Amino acid sequence: MYRFIFLLSTGSILLAFLVTLQVKFAGVELLSIAKYYLLVLPVLFAANVCIGTGINKGHALYGNLPLLIAIQTAVYYLMITLFSLYLLGDKISVPKTALASVLIITAIYLLKS
């Protein structure tokens, strides 16, 4: 029943990981970024298939597309934050990150009710 959450989460985690690796390993030139995405194209495709399947399965259960997109977005931003901290060593503002998370969670709650 909740397989759609697994699919949305898996796709979002993969996308966040690919973006983080891009920042870490690909240069700033267009050719370098294009080459990177050609190399990771199969994983990018799998991530998008997971998200697409999760959205369709979730919509069949709940009929609430904005809720599904909000859940996917929350997972994506959470993983971007974690990967930025641990893989890139970024210094982020904890209060601003907490506020953004609260706003996303509030939006999910409002969309669910």
XYZ file of C-alpha atoms in Angstrom:
113
model
C 0.000 0.000 0.000
C 2.740 2.468 0.902
C 5.101 1.308 -1.819
C 4.661 4.716 -3.429
C 6.477 6.345 -0.476
C 9.420 3.993 -1.008
C 9.471 4.809 -4.729
C 9.219 8.577 -4.191
C 11.924 8.453 -1.525
C 14.271 6.282 -3.572
C 13.973 8.525 -6.614
C 14.451 11.679 -4.552
C 17.484 10.271 -2.739
C 19.071 9.254 -6.037
C 18.452 12.692 -7.575
C 19.853 14.485 -4.527
C 22.902 12.217 -4.556
C 23.531 12.842 -8.266
C 23.281 16.615 -7.830
C 25.669 16.483 -4.868
C 28.160 14.393 -6.832
C 27.869 16.843 -9.726
C 28.849 19.727 -7.461
C 31.711 17.710 -6.000
C 33.196 16.191 -9.168
C 31.988 18.013 -12.297
C 33.567 21.288 -13.281
C 31.677 24.506 -13.853
C 31.944 24.288 -17.640
C 28.912 23.210 -19.638
C 30.843 20.416 -21.342
C 31.986 18.975 -18.017
C 28.434 18.966 -16.650
C 27.030 17.468 -19.875
C 29.667 14.723 -19.760
C 28.819 14.002 -16.113
C 25.113 13.626 -16.877
C 25.832 11.367 -19.838
C 27.777 9.115 -17.475
C 25.020 9.013 -14.842
C 22.132 8.872 -17.317
C 21.059 5.313 -16.360
C 20.844 6.261 -12.669
C 19.046 9.504 -13.530
C 16.581 7.522 -15.632
C 16.002 5.034 -12.781
C 15.426 7.886 -10.313
C 12.839 9.501 -12.580
C 11.102 6.170 -13.171
C 10.894 5.665 -9.387
C 9.419 9.126 -8.880
C 6.985 8.760 -11.778
C 5.816 5.338 -10.635
C 5.521 6.532 -7.041
C 3.427 9.516 -8.080
C 1.089 7.378 -10.188
C 0.677 4.725 -7.478
C 0.188 7.360 -4.776
C -2.322 9.263 -6.868
C -4.300 6.066 -7.447
C -4.521 5.646 -3.647
C -5.059 9.239 -2.501
C -6.009 11.330 -5.530
C -3.960 14.239 -4.156
C -1.111 15.177 -6.502
C 0.069 18.263 -4.544
C 0.489 16.095 -1.428
C 2.625 13.595 -3.334
C 4.804 16.328 -4.816
C 5.204 17.909 -1.363
C 6.344 14.571 0.103
C 8.801 14.070 -2.751
C 10.106 17.622 -2.357
C 10.538 17.224 1.406
C 12.598 14.053 0.963
C 14.665 15.689 -1.790
C 15.487 18.790 0.269
C 16.243 16.752 3.381
C 18.690 14.606 1.422
C 20.267 17.638 -0.297
C 20.844 19.108 3.163
C 22.368 15.903 4.541
C 24.542 15.297 1.480
C 25.677 18.940 1.516
C 26.731 18.620 5.133
C 28.398 15.224 4.978
C 29.684 14.866 1.412
C 30.517 18.474 0.566
C 31.247 19.799 4.050
C 29.036 22.850 3.493
C 28.329 25.140 6.403
C 24.598 25.837 6.492
C 22.432 27.974 8.727
C 20.692 25.610 11.133
C 17.852 28.044 12.027
C 17.077 28.764 8.370
C 17.198 25.075 7.494
C 14.926 24.233 10.426
C 12.471 26.962 9.397
C 12.416 25.692 5.812
C 11.769 22.150 7.062
C 8.917 23.334 9.279
C 7.361 25.170 6.334
C 7.551 22.052 4.145
C 6.083 19.857 6.903
C 3.303 22.406 7.457
C 2.522 22.383 3.739
C 2.327 18.586 3.746
C -0.021 18.679 6.740
C -2.254 21.279 5.075
C -2.344 19.354 1.802
C -3.154 16.101 3.575
C -6.143 17.486 5.484
